[in-house]
Amino acid sequence: MKRLTKAIFPAAGLGTRFLPATKASPKEMLPIVDKPMIQYGVEEAVASGIEEIIIVTGRWKRAIEDHFDIAFELEENLKAKGESSLLKEIKRIANMVTLCYIRQKEALGLGHAILCAKQLIMDEPFAVILGDDIIDSKVPAIKQMSEIYKKYNSPILAIQRVKKEEVHRYGVIKAISVGDGVYKVLDLVEKPKTKEAPSDLAIIGRYILTPEIFEILERTTPGKNREIQLTDGLKKMLKKKPIYAYEIKGKRYDAGDKLGFLKATVELALKNPELGKDFKNYLKTLHLEDW
Ligand code: UTP
């Protein structure tokens, strides 16, 4: 079995749920406490043993590349001021992992974004990380999933139980439990109505996929808005290969959504060693019942 060493970060979406903030700035660069949200995903990937990251970007996403590059003037400036710990942090970000960038010229869906990275993956398994899903967990989410991948040698989808009234926002699986939070997927339904949802098990922004998906996506007919949906590709893949789903242990925030972003900001700020105590004391003074 080939080792999992690569991850794709599709980051070329339009971020319409976060307008107007995302009109000219990439959603992935919105900060949660003191880090742009994509950095949480990159750190998770590195902590999971990923050695090469491919970020699929779009025209107005240059700031992502700059963030993970060296920042010569800034570094010289921090050096001159003796700001050694900030300097160390800025350098660490640029040296974390090997990164490559590829452009998706038009936002033609998640499936299409993944397809853009085909030439850089070749014939290896790979992770897909959606940078706006932040997962706070003891064991990094992709690491948890790679253990399951090693056992089943098949694609693994990260899932989470969601409330019935929320299923219409997700891809939802029909599945049978095979124990320890792992499910064998029988079917997938994209954004079902509450009544039509096969379960409350929703797919979240982490996947481990195998290269067969590329050929399948190439042959998948675009749907609404000319988009190629990953769920449609996975549905086809199911006919050829078993797919498993794994209930991630950890707290997931949908930071691509305004409310999810606020929840992530508050909770991660409360956990922040530098700010947590003062922030908690501040929140206590708010007397929330008066708002
Ligand atoms: P989302 O639907 O969550 O992101 O896509 P979005 O399209 O940026 O945001 P909204 O829905 O308009 O608010 C899931 C992931 O897939 C990427 C997005 O960047 C996000 O990380 N994506 C989506 C692409 O890279 N290309 C696409 O064409 C669509």
PDB file of C-alpha atoms and ligand atoms in Angstrom:
ATOM      1  CA  MET A   1       0.000   0.000   0.000  1.00  0.00           C
ATOM      2  CA  LYS A   2       1.366   3.456  -0.929  1.00  0.00           C
ATOM      3  CA  ARG A   3       1.989   5.896   1.912  1.00  0.00           C
ATOM      4  CA  LEU A   4      -0.228   8.950   2.327  1.00  0.00           C
ATOM      5  CA  THR A   5       2.105  11.930   1.854  1.00  0.00           C
ATOM      6  CA  LYS A   6       0.125  14.480  -0.189  1.00  0.00           C
ATOM      7  CA  ALA A   7      -2.852  16.708   0.521  1.00  0.00           C
ATOM      8  CA  ILE A   8      -4.954  18.906  -1.749  1.00  0.00           C
ATOM      9  CA  PHE A   9      -6.461  22.097  -0.338  1.00  0.00           C
ATOM     10  CA  PRO A  10      -9.203  23.267  -2.706  1.00  0.00           C
ATOM     11  CA  ALA A  11      -9.267  27.008  -2.063  1.00  0.00           C
ATOM     12  CA  ALA A  12     -10.653  28.472  -5.265  1.00  0.00           C
ATOM     13  CA  GLY A  13     -14.284  28.817  -4.174  1.00  0.00           C
ATOM     14  CA  LEU A  14     -16.066  32.174  -4.314  1.00  0.00           C
ATOM     15  CA  GLY A  15     -16.905  32.336  -0.612  1.00  0.00           C
ATOM     16  CA  THR A  16     -20.367  33.742  -1.280  1.00  0.00           C
ATOM     17  CA  ARG A  17     -21.590  32.882   2.218  1.00  0.00           C
ATOM     18  CA  PHE A  18     -19.052  35.334   3.573  1.00  0.00           C
ATOM     19  CA  LEU A  19     -19.675  38.325   1.316  1.00  0.00           C
ATOM     20  CA  PRO A  20     -18.808  41.169   1.375  1.00  0.00           C
ATOM     21  CA  ALA A  21     -15.638  40.176   3.299  1.00  0.00           C
ATOM     22  CA  THR A  22     -14.657  37.814   0.485  1.00  0.00           C
ATOM     23  CA  LYS A  23     -15.212  40.252  -2.382  1.00  0.00           C
ATOM     24  CA  ALA A  24     -11.482  40.968  -2.773  1.00  0.00           C
ATOM     25  CA  SER A  25      -9.869  38.861  -0.015  1.00  0.00           C
ATOM     26  CA  PRO A  26      -9.621  35.088   0.081  1.00  0.00           C
ATOM     27  CA  LYS A  27     -11.933  33.501   2.649  1.00  0.00           C
ATOM     28  CA  GLU A  28      -9.059  31.182   3.585  1.00  0.00           C
ATOM     29  CA  MET A  29      -7.085  34.209   4.821  1.00  0.00           C
ATOM     30  CA  LEU A  30      -9.716  35.460   7.280  1.00  0.00           C
ATOM     31  CA  PRO A  31      -8.079  35.228  10.695  1.00  0.00           C
ATOM     32  CA  ILE A  32      -9.375  33.086  13.521  1.00  0.00           C
ATOM     33  CA  VAL A  33      -7.769  34.684  16.588  1.00  0.00           C
ATOM     34  CA  ASP A  34      -4.296  35.291  15.113  1.00  0.00           C
ATOM     35  CA  LYS A  35      -3.956  32.832  12.241  1.00  0.00           C
ATOM     36  CA  PRO A  36      -5.609  32.738   8.808  1.00  0.00           C
ATOM     37  CA  MET A  37      -8.028  29.846   8.739  1.00  0.00           C
ATOM     38  CA  ILE A  38      -6.102  27.895   6.097  1.00  0.00           C
ATOM     39  CA  GLN A  39      -3.079  27.734   8.433  1.00  0.00           C
ATOM     40  CA  TYR A  40      -5.066  25.594  10.888  1.00  0.00           C
ATOM     41  CA  GLY A  41      -5.591  23.023   8.118  1.00  0.00           C
ATOM     42  CA  VAL A  42      -1.969  23.172   6.965  1.00  0.00           C
ATOM     43  CA  GLU A  43      -0.750  22.638  10.548  1.00  0.00           C
ATOM     44  CA  GLU A  44      -3.161  19.707  10.916  1.00  0.00           C
ATOM     45  CA  ALA A  45      -1.812  18.168   7.695  1.00  0.00           C
ATOM     46  CA  VAL A  46       1.815  18.567   8.804  1.00  0.00           C
ATOM     47  CA  ALA A  47       1.022  17.085  12.235  1.00  0.00           C
ATOM     48  CA  SER A  48      -0.601  14.153  10.412  1.00  0.00           C
ATOM     49  CA  GLY A  49       2.583  13.352   8.476  1.00  0.00           C
ATOM     50  CA  ILE A  50       1.673  15.037   5.153  1.00  0.00           C
ATOM     51  CA  GLU A  51       4.855  16.041   3.292  1.00  0.00           C
ATOM     52  CA  GLU A  52       3.506  17.908   0.270  1.00  0.00           C
ATOM     53  CA  ILE A  53       0.552  20.255   0.034  1.00  0.00           C
ATOM     54  CA  ILE A  54      -1.129  21.307  -3.193  1.00  0.00           C
ATOM     55  CA  ILE A  55      -3.285  24.394  -2.863  1.00  0.00           C
ATOM     56  CA  VAL A  56      -5.827  24.927  -5.628  1.00  0.00           C
ATOM     57  CA  THR A  57      -6.226  28.683  -5.875  1.00  0.00           C
ATOM     58  CA  GLY A  58      -7.991  31.256  -8.013  1.00  0.00           C
ATOM     59  CA  ARG A  59      -7.222  34.693  -9.426  1.00  0.00           C
ATOM     60  CA  TRP A  60      -7.809  36.755  -6.283  1.00  0.00           C
ATOM     61  CA  LYS A  61      -6.067  34.351  -3.888  1.00  0.00           C
ATOM     62  CA  ARG A  62      -2.453  35.548  -4.118  1.00  0.00           C
ATOM     63  CA  ALA A  63      -2.369  36.342  -0.391  1.00  0.00           C
ATOM     64  CA  ILE A  64      -2.374  32.593   0.379  1.00  0.00           C
ATOM     65  CA  GLU A  65       0.905  32.094  -1.525  1.00  0.00           C
ATOM     66  CA  ASP A  66       2.475  35.138   0.124  1.00  0.00           C
ATOM     67  CA  HIS A  67       1.461  33.913   3.586  1.00  0.00           C
ATOM     68  CA  PHE A  68       3.408  30.657   3.226  1.00  0.00           C
ATOM     69  CA  ASP A  69       6.419  32.296   1.528  1.00  0.00           C
ATOM     70  CA  ILE A  70       9.379  34.050   3.133  1.00  0.00           C
ATOM     71  CA  ALA A  71       8.718  37.724   3.924  1.00  0.00           C
ATOM     72  CA  PHE A  72      12.167  39.252   3.496  1.00  0.00           C
ATOM     73  CA  GLU A  73      11.468  42.869   4.539  1.00  0.00           C
ATOM     74  CA  LEU A  74       9.318  41.836   7.467  1.00  0.00           C
ATOM     75  CA  GLU A  75      11.966  39.378   8.669  1.00  0.00           C
ATOM     76  CA  GLU A  76      14.737  42.013   8.436  1.00  0.00           C
ATOM     77  CA  ASN A  77      12.530  44.488  10.270  1.00  0.00           C
ATOM     78  CA  LEU A  78      11.731  42.063  13.100  1.00  0.00           C
ATOM     79  CA  LYS A  79      15.425  41.130  13.341  1.00  0.00           C
ATOM     80  CA  ALA A  80      16.421  44.815  13.665  1.00  0.00           C
ATOM     81  CA  LYS A  81      13.821  45.335  16.398  1.00  0.00           C
ATOM     82  CA  GLY A  82      14.927  42.233  18.319  1.00  0.00           C
ATOM     83  CA  GLU A  83      11.461  40.657  18.022  1.00  0.00           C
ATOM     84  CA  SER A  84      12.923  37.161  18.103  1.00  0.00           C
ATOM     85  CA  SER A  85       9.835  35.124  18.926  1.00  0.00           C
ATOM     86  CA  LEU A  86       7.715  36.807  16.208  1.00  0.00           C
ATOM     87  CA  LEU A  87      10.587  36.322  13.760  1.00  0.00           C
ATOM     88  CA  LYS A  88      10.784  32.636  14.652  1.00  0.00           C
ATOM     89  CA  GLU A  89       7.036  32.225  14.084  1.00  0.00           C
ATOM     90  CA  ILE A  90       7.116  34.062  10.735  1.00  0.00           C
ATOM     91  CA  LYS A  91      10.005  31.861   9.548  1.00  0.00           C
ATOM     92  CA  ARG A  92       8.308  28.696  10.811  1.00  0.00           C
ATOM     93  CA  ILE A  93       5.254  29.378   8.637  1.00  0.00           C
ATOM     94  CA  ALA A  94       7.423  29.628   5.511  1.00  0.00           C
ATOM     95  CA  ASN A  95       9.321  26.425   6.280  1.00  0.00           C
ATOM     96  CA  MET A  96       6.555  24.141   7.511  1.00  0.00           C
ATOM     97  CA  VAL A  97       6.091  21.964   4.456  1.00  0.00           C
ATOM     98  CA  THR A  98       6.559  21.774   0.676  1.00  0.00           C
ATOM     99  CA  LEU A  99       3.753  23.669  -1.022  1.00  0.00           C
ATOM    100  CA  CYS A 100       2.685  23.810  -4.671  1.00  0.00           C
ATOM    101  CA  TYR A 101      -0.043  25.935  -6.171  1.00  0.00           C
ATOM    102  CA  ILE A 102      -2.269  25.289  -9.105  1.00  0.00           C
ATOM    103  CA  ARG A 103      -5.014  27.511 -10.422  1.00  0.00           C
ATOM    104  CA  GLN A 104      -8.594  26.571 -11.027  1.00  0.00           C
ATOM    105  CA  LYS A 105      -9.449  29.123 -13.707  1.00  0.00           C
ATOM    106  CA  GLU A 106     -13.183  29.094 -13.014  1.00  0.00           C
ATOM    107  CA  ALA A 107     -14.986  27.978  -9.852  1.00  0.00           C
ATOM    108  CA  LEU A 108     -16.511  24.872 -11.424  1.00  0.00           C
ATOM    109  CA  GLY A 109     -17.055  22.912  -8.224  1.00  0.00           C
ATOM    110  CA  LEU A 110     -15.136  20.923  -5.644  1.00  0.00           C
ATOM    111  CA  GLY A 111     -14.802  17.897  -7.941  1.00  0.00           C
ATOM    112  CA  HIS A 112     -13.320  20.095 -10.663  1.00  0.00           C
ATOM    113  CA  ALA A 113     -10.919  21.742  -8.179  1.00  0.00           C
ATOM    114  CA  ILE A 114      -9.600  18.319  -7.143  1.00  0.00           C
ATOM    115  CA  LEU A 115      -9.230  17.340 -10.787  1.00  0.00           C
ATOM    116  CA  CYS A 116      -6.973  20.386 -11.315  1.00  0.00           C
ATOM    117  CA  ALA A 117      -4.362  18.710  -9.057  1.00  0.00           C
ATOM    118  CA  LYS A 118      -4.337  15.416 -10.963  1.00  0.00           C
ATOM    119  CA  GLN A 119      -0.869  15.849 -12.538  1.00  0.00           C
ATOM    120  CA  LEU A 120       0.684  16.555  -9.140  1.00  0.00           C
ATOM    121  CA  ILE A 121      -0.778  13.487  -7.444  1.00  0.00           C
ATOM    122  CA  MET A 122       0.000  10.799 -10.047  1.00  0.00           C
ATOM    123  CA  ASP A 123      -0.912   7.372  -8.667  1.00  0.00           C
ATOM    124  CA  GLU A 124      -0.853   7.922  -4.927  1.00  0.00           C
ATOM    125  CA  PRO A 125      -3.545   8.163  -2.269  1.00  0.00           C
ATOM    126  CA  PHE A 126      -4.104  11.737  -1.116  1.00  0.00           C
ATOM    127  CA  ALA A 127      -5.954  13.727   1.490  1.00  0.00           C
ATOM    128  CA  VAL A 128      -8.391  16.530   0.663  1.00  0.00           C
ATOM    129  CA  ILE A 129      -8.681  19.247   3.275  1.00  0.00           C
ATOM    130  CA  LEU A 130     -11.273  22.010   3.049  1.00  0.00           C
ATOM    131  CA  GLY A 131      -9.565  24.892   4.795  1.00  0.00           C
ATOM    132  CA  ASP A 132     -12.797  26.450   6.034  1.00  0.00           C
ATOM    133  CA  ASP A 133     -13.599  23.365   8.122  1.00  0.00           C
ATOM    134  CA  ILE A 134     -11.494  23.747  11.235  1.00  0.00           C
ATOM    135  CA  ILE A 135     -11.204  20.632  13.379  1.00  0.00           C
ATOM    136  CA  ASP A 136      -9.947  21.009  16.916  1.00  0.00           C
ATOM    137  CA  SER A 137      -8.915  17.564  18.144  1.00  0.00           C
ATOM    138  CA  LYS A 138      -6.317  15.808  20.286  1.00  0.00           C
ATOM    139  CA  VAL A 139      -5.213  13.596  17.409  1.00  0.00           C
ATOM    140  CA  PRO A 140      -5.159  15.599  14.131  1.00  0.00           C
ATOM    141  CA  ALA A 141      -8.174  14.672  11.964  1.00  0.00           C
ATOM    142  CA  ILE A 142      -6.172  13.473   8.947  1.00  0.00           C
ATOM    143  CA  LYS A 143      -4.016  11.341  11.245  1.00  0.00           C
ATOM    144  CA  GLN A 144      -7.144   9.688  12.672  1.00  0.00           C
ATOM    145  CA  MET A 145      -8.346   9.010   9.123  1.00  0.00           C
ATOM    146  CA  SER A 146      -4.999   7.718   7.875  1.00  0.00           C
ATOM    147  CA  GLU A 147      -5.109   4.986  10.548  1.00  0.00           C
ATOM    148  CA  ILE A 148      -8.505   3.905   9.178  1.00  0.00           C
ATOM    149  CA  TYR A 149      -7.176   4.115   5.616  1.00  0.00           C
ATOM    150  CA  LYS A 150      -4.294   1.798   6.516  1.00  0.00           C
ATOM    151  CA  LYS A 151      -6.793  -0.761   7.826  1.00  0.00           C
ATOM    152  CA  TYR A 152      -9.277  -0.673   4.919  1.00  0.00           C
ATOM    153  CA  ASN A 153      -7.068   0.475   2.002  1.00  0.00           C
ATOM    154  CA  SER A 154     -10.085   2.319   0.554  1.00  0.00           C
ATOM    155  CA  PRO A 155     -11.258   5.939   0.365  1.00  0.00           C
ATOM    156  CA  ILE A 156     -12.287   7.392   3.730  1.00  0.00           C
ATOM    157  CA  LEU A 157     -14.766  10.255   4.189  1.00  0.00           C
ATOM    158  CA  ALA A 158     -14.865  12.248   7.419  1.00  0.00           C
ATOM    159  CA  ILE A 159     -18.381  12.435   8.825  1.00  0.00           C
ATOM    160  CA  GLN A 160     -20.181  14.032  11.705  1.00  0.00           C
ATOM    161  CA  ARG A 161     -23.706  13.655  13.089  1.00  0.00           C
ATOM    162  CA  VAL A 162     -25.756  16.777  12.419  1.00  0.00           C
ATOM    163  CA  LYS A 163     -29.214  17.948  13.454  1.00  0.00           C
ATOM    164  CA  LYS A 164     -32.065  16.898  11.133  1.00  0.00           C
ATOM    165  CA  GLU A 165     -32.771  20.483  10.156  1.00  0.00           C
ATOM    166  CA  GLU A 166     -29.149  20.876   9.001  1.00  0.00           C
ATOM    167  CA  VAL A 167     -28.831  17.875   6.651  1.00  0.00           C
ATOM    168  CA  HIS A 168     -29.809  19.982   3.609  1.00  0.00           C
ATOM    169  CA  ARG A 169     -26.444  21.750   3.838  1.00  0.00           C
ATOM    170  CA  TYR A 170     -24.321  18.586   3.502  1.00  0.00           C
ATOM    171  CA  GLY A 171     -23.590  15.453   1.533  1.00  0.00           C
ATOM    172  CA  VAL A 172     -25.249  12.722   3.621  1.00  0.00           C
ATOM    173  CA  ILE A 173     -24.404   9.012   3.620  1.00  0.00           C
ATOM    174  CA  LYS A 174     -26.476   5.877   3.813  1.00  0.00           C
ATOM    175  CA  ALA A 175     -24.205   3.422   5.597  1.00  0.00           C
ATOM    176  CA  ILE A 176     -23.811   0.444   7.898  1.00  0.00           C
ATOM    177  CA  SER A 177     -21.628   0.603  10.976  1.00  0.00           C
ATOM    178  CA  VAL A 178     -18.595  -1.678  10.984  1.00  0.00           C
ATOM    179  CA  GLY A 179     -17.533  -0.600  14.485  1.00  0.00           C
ATOM    180  CA  ASP A 180     -15.298   1.989  16.181  1.00  0.00           C
ATOM    181  CA  GLY A 181     -16.909   4.969  14.432  1.00  0.00           C
ATOM    182  CA  VAL A 182     -16.297   3.446  10.977  1.00  0.00           C
ATOM    183  CA  TYR A 183     -19.137   2.963   8.459  1.00  0.00           C
ATOM    184  CA  LYS A 184     -19.283   1.208   5.103  1.00  0.00           C
ATOM    185  CA  VAL A 185     -20.911   3.648   2.706  1.00  0.00           C
ATOM    186  CA  LEU A 186     -23.884   2.293   0.709  1.00  0.00           C
ATOM    187  CA  ASP A 187     -25.002   5.529  -0.929  1.00  0.00           C
ATOM    188  CA  LEU A 188     -24.440   9.299  -0.861  1.00  0.00           C
ATOM    189  CA  VAL A 189     -27.007  12.056  -1.290  1.00  0.00           C
ATOM    190  CA  GLU A 190     -25.971  15.676  -1.890  1.00  0.00           C
ATOM    191  CA  LYS A 191     -27.891  18.241   0.175  1.00  0.00           C
ATOM    192  CA  PRO A 192     -31.070  16.165   0.794  1.00  0.00           C
ATOM    193  CA  LYS A 193     -34.320  17.551   2.183  1.00  0.00           C
ATOM    194  CA  THR A 194     -34.801  16.549   5.835  1.00  0.00           C
ATOM    195  CA  LYS A 195     -37.436  13.956   4.912  1.00  0.00           C
ATOM    196  CA  GLU A 196     -35.294  12.398   2.183  1.00  0.00           C
ATOM    197  CA  ALA A 197     -32.011  12.197   4.129  1.00  0.00           C
ATOM    198  CA  PRO A 198     -30.835   8.582   4.501  1.00  0.00           C
ATOM    199  CA  SER A 199     -29.235   9.362   7.906  1.00  0.00           C
ATOM    200  CA  ASP A 200     -27.887  12.175  10.049  1.00  0.00           C
ATOM    201  CA  LEU A 201     -24.297  11.333   9.069  1.00  0.00           C
ATOM    202  CA  ALA A 202     -22.967  14.323   7.131  1.00  0.00           C
ATOM    203  CA  ILE A 203     -19.724  14.492   5.158  1.00  0.00           C
ATOM    204  CA  ILE A 204     -17.383  17.198   6.444  1.00  0.00           C
ATOM    205  CA  GLY A 205     -14.272  18.751   4.922  1.00  0.00           C
ATOM    206  CA  ARG A 206     -11.745  15.917   5.146  1.00  0.00           C
ATOM    207  CA  TYR A 207     -11.279  13.038   2.727  1.00  0.00           C
ATOM    208  CA  ILE A 208      -8.688  10.414   1.931  1.00  0.00           C
ATOM    209  CA  LEU A 209      -9.082   9.486  -1.717  1.00  0.00           C
ATOM    210  CA  THR A 210      -7.389   7.166  -4.174  1.00  0.00           C
ATOM    211  CA  PRO A 211      -6.299   8.200  -7.700  1.00  0.00           C
ATOM    212  CA  GLU A 212      -9.157   6.321  -9.461  1.00  0.00           C
ATOM    213  CA  ILE A 213     -11.303   9.326  -8.553  1.00  0.00           C
ATOM    214  CA  PHE A 214      -9.583  11.458 -11.228  1.00  0.00           C
ATOM    215  CA  GLU A 215     -10.747   9.341 -14.136  1.00  0.00           C
ATOM    216  CA  ILE A 216     -14.231   9.211 -12.628  1.00  0.00           C
ATOM    217  CA  LEU A 217     -14.373  12.991 -12.173  1.00  0.00           C
ATOM    218  CA  GLU A 218     -13.177  13.478 -15.749  1.00  0.00           C
ATOM    219  CA  ARG A 219     -16.173  11.485 -16.905  1.00  0.00           C
ATOM    220  CA  THR A 220     -18.655  13.108 -14.520  1.00  0.00           C
ATOM    221  CA  THR A 221     -21.133  15.361 -16.302  1.00  0.00           C
ATOM    222  CA  PRO A 222     -21.231  18.852 -14.827  1.00  0.00           C
ATOM    223  CA  GLY A 223     -24.455  19.662 -13.000  1.00  0.00           C
ATOM    224  CA  LYS A 224     -25.980  22.960 -11.904  1.00  0.00           C
ATOM    225  CA  ASN A 225     -23.831  26.031 -12.812  1.00  0.00           C
ATOM    226  CA  ARG A 226     -21.501  23.750 -14.877  1.00  0.00           C
ATOM    227  CA  GLU A 227     -20.032  22.454 -11.577  1.00  0.00           C
ATOM    228  CA  ILE A 228     -18.497  19.000 -11.141  1.00  0.00           C
ATOM    229  CA  GLN A 229     -19.505  17.743  -7.709  1.00  0.00           C
ATOM    230  CA  LEU A 230     -17.216  15.470  -5.715  1.00  0.00           C
ATOM    231  CA  THR A 231     -20.283  13.681  -4.312  1.00  0.00           C
ATOM    232  CA  ASP A 232     -21.336  12.670  -7.845  1.00  0.00           C
ATOM    233  CA  GLY A 233     -17.844  11.274  -8.444  1.00  0.00           C
ATOM    234  CA  LEU A 234     -17.891   9.373  -5.153  1.00  0.00           C
ATOM    235  CA  LYS A 235     -21.302   7.908  -6.005  1.00  0.00           C
ATOM    236  CA  LYS A 236     -19.839   6.503  -9.216  1.00  0.00           C
ATOM    237  CA  MET A 237     -16.749   5.268  -7.412  1.00  0.00           C
ATOM    238  CA  LEU A 238     -18.952   3.281  -5.019  1.00  0.00           C
ATOM    239  CA  LYS A 239     -19.903   0.991  -7.891  1.00  0.00           C
ATOM    240  CA  LYS A 240     -16.246   0.017  -8.347  1.00  0.00           C
ATOM    241  CA  LYS A 241     -14.688   0.212  -4.924  1.00  0.00           C
ATOM    242  CA  PRO A 242     -15.795   0.183  -1.281  1.00  0.00           C
ATOM    243  CA  ILE A 243     -15.792   3.572   0.462  1.00  0.00           C
ATOM    244  CA  TYR A 244     -15.727   3.986   4.228  1.00  0.00           C
ATOM    245  CA  ALA A 245     -16.701   6.881   6.450  1.00  0.00           C
ATOM    246  CA  TYR A 246     -15.242   7.757   9.826  1.00  0.00           C
ATOM    247  CA  GLU A 247     -16.761   9.819  12.618  1.00  0.00           C
ATOM    248  CA  ILE A 248     -13.957  12.244  13.495  1.00  0.00           C
ATOM    249  CA  LYS A 249     -13.158  12.616  17.193  1.00  0.00           C
ATOM    250  CA  GLY A 250     -12.948  16.358  17.786  1.00  0.00           C
ATOM    251  CA  LYS A 251     -14.841  19.602  17.479  1.00  0.00           C
ATOM    252  CA  ARG A 252     -15.485  20.855  13.952  1.00  0.00           C
ATOM    253  CA  TYR A 253     -16.269  24.441  13.036  1.00  0.00           C
ATOM    254  CA  ASP A 254     -17.696  25.442   9.653  1.00  0.00           C
ATOM    255  CA  ALA A 255     -15.713  28.662   9.508  1.00  0.00           C
ATOM    256  CA  GLY A 256     -16.789  29.358   5.909  1.00  0.00           C
ATOM    257  CA  ASP A 257     -20.160  30.326   7.356  1.00  0.00           C
ATOM    258  CA  LYS A 258     -20.545  33.544   9.377  1.00  0.00           C
ATOM    259  CA  LEU A 259     -22.024  31.909  12.479  1.00  0.00           C
ATOM    260  CA  GLY A 260     -19.558  29.001  12.352  1.00  0.00           C
ATOM    261  CA  PHE A 261     -16.725  31.502  12.018  1.00  0.00           C
ATOM    262  CA  LEU A 262     -17.904  33.382  15.124  1.00  0.00           C
ATOM    263  CA  LYS A 263     -18.181  30.138  17.129  1.00  0.00           C
ATOM    264  CA  ALA A 264     -14.653  29.118  16.094  1.00  0.00           C
ATOM    265  CA  THR A 265     -13.312  32.565  16.972  1.00  0.00           C
ATOM    266  CA  VAL A 266     -14.868  32.606  20.449  1.00  0.00           C
ATOM    267  CA  GLU A 267     -13.968  29.026  21.390  1.00  0.00           C
ATOM    268  CA  LEU A 268     -10.432  29.088  20.008  1.00  0.00           C
ATOM    269  CA  ALA A 269      -9.829  32.474  21.650  1.00  0.00           C
ATOM    270  CA  LEU A 270     -10.985  30.998  24.988  1.00  0.00           C
ATOM    271  CA  LYS A 271      -8.471  28.164  24.521  1.00  0.00           C
ATOM    272  CA  ASN A 272      -5.649  30.512  23.512  1.00  0.00           C
ATOM    273  CA  PRO A 273      -2.895  30.473  26.174  1.00  0.00           C
ATOM    274  CA  GLU A 274      -2.113  34.189  25.737  1.00  0.00           C
ATOM    275  CA  LEU A 275      -5.629  35.594  25.451  1.00  0.00           C
ATOM    276  CA  GLY A 276      -7.972  32.989  26.916  1.00  0.00           C
ATOM    277  CA  LYS A 277      -8.121  34.183  30.520  1.00  0.00           C
ATOM    278  CA  ASP A 278      -8.646  37.873  29.723  1.00  0.00           C
ATOM    279  CA  PHE A 279     -11.147  37.083  26.999  1.00  0.00           C
ATOM    280  CA  LYS A 280     -13.155  34.875  29.357  1.00  0.00           C
ATOM    281  CA  ASN A 281     -13.225  37.632  31.973  1.00  0.00           C
ATOM    282  CA  TYR A 282     -14.385  40.073  29.309  1.00  0.00           C
ATOM    283  CA  LEU A 283     -17.185  37.733  28.134  1.00  0.00           C
ATOM    284  CA  LYS A 284     -18.384  37.414  31.740  1.00  0.00           C
ATOM    285  CA  THR A 285     -18.885  41.184  31.928  1.00  0.00           C
ATOM    286  CA  LEU A 286     -21.250  41.109  28.950  1.00  0.00           C
ATOM    287  CA  HIS A 287     -24.326  39.800  30.875  1.00  0.00           C
ATOM    288  CA  LEU A 288     -25.560  37.956  27.807  1.00  0.00           C
ATOM    289  CA  GLU A 289     -29.172  37.914  29.022  1.00  0.00           C
ATOM    290  CA  ASP A 290     -29.267  41.706  28.460  1.00  0.00           C
ATOM    291  CA  TRP A 291     -28.444  41.437  24.731  1.00  0.00           C
TER     292      TRP A 291
HETATM  293  P1  UTP B   1     -17.695  25.784  -0.370  1.00  0.00           P
HETATM  294  O1  UTP B   1     -18.965  25.785  -1.083  1.00  0.00           O
HETATM  295  O2  UTP B   1     -17.694  25.575   1.099  1.00  0.00           O
HETATM  296  O3  UTP B   1     -16.877  27.122  -0.557  1.00  0.00           O
HETATM  297  O4  UTP B   1     -16.716  24.780  -1.092  1.00  0.00           O
HETATM  298  P2  UTP B   1     -17.112  28.349  -1.436  1.00  0.00           P
HETATM  299  O5  UTP B   1     -17.647  27.964  -2.763  1.00  0.00           O
HETATM  300  O6  UTP B   1     -15.862  29.137  -1.407  1.00  0.00           O
HETATM  301  O7  UTP B   1     -18.134  29.132  -0.510  1.00  0.00           O
HETATM  302  P3  UTP B   1     -19.650  29.512  -0.661  1.00  0.00           P
HETATM  303  O8  UTP B   1     -20.408  28.219  -0.569  1.00  0.00           O
HETATM  304  O9  UTP B   1     -19.748  30.204  -1.995  1.00  0.00           O
HETATM  305  O10 UTP B   1     -19.848  30.415   0.494  1.00  0.00           O
HETATM  306  C1  UTP B   1     -15.942  23.864  -0.376  1.00  0.00           C
HETATM  307  C2  UTP B   1     -14.464  24.015  -0.670  1.00  0.00           C
HETATM  308  O11 UTP B   1     -14.200  23.789  -2.027  1.00  0.00           O
HETATM  309  C3  UTP B   1     -13.481  24.857  -2.587  1.00  0.00           C
HETATM  310  C4  UTP B   1     -13.758  26.067  -1.695  1.00  0.00           C
HETATM  311  O12 UTP B   1     -12.682  26.985  -1.765  1.00  0.00           O
HETATM  312  C5  UTP B   1     -13.922  25.408  -0.329  1.00  0.00           C
HETATM  313  O13 UTP B   1     -12.671  25.215   0.299  1.00  0.00           O
HETATM  314  N1  UTP B   1     -13.944  25.046  -3.975  1.00  0.00           N
HETATM  315  C6  UTP B   1     -15.270  25.099  -4.229  1.00  0.00           C
HETATM  316  C7  UTP B   1     -13.025  25.212  -4.977  1.00  0.00           C
HETATM  317  O14 UTP B   1     -11.791  25.181  -4.748  1.00  0.00           O
HETATM  318  N2  UTP B   1     -13.460  25.395  -6.241  1.00  0.00           N
HETATM  319  C8  UTP B   1     -14.782  25.448  -6.540  1.00  0.00           C
HETATM  320  O15 UTP B   1     -15.123  25.619  -7.731  1.00  0.00           O
HETATM  321  C9  UTP B   1     -15.707  25.294  -5.504  1.00  0.00           C
END
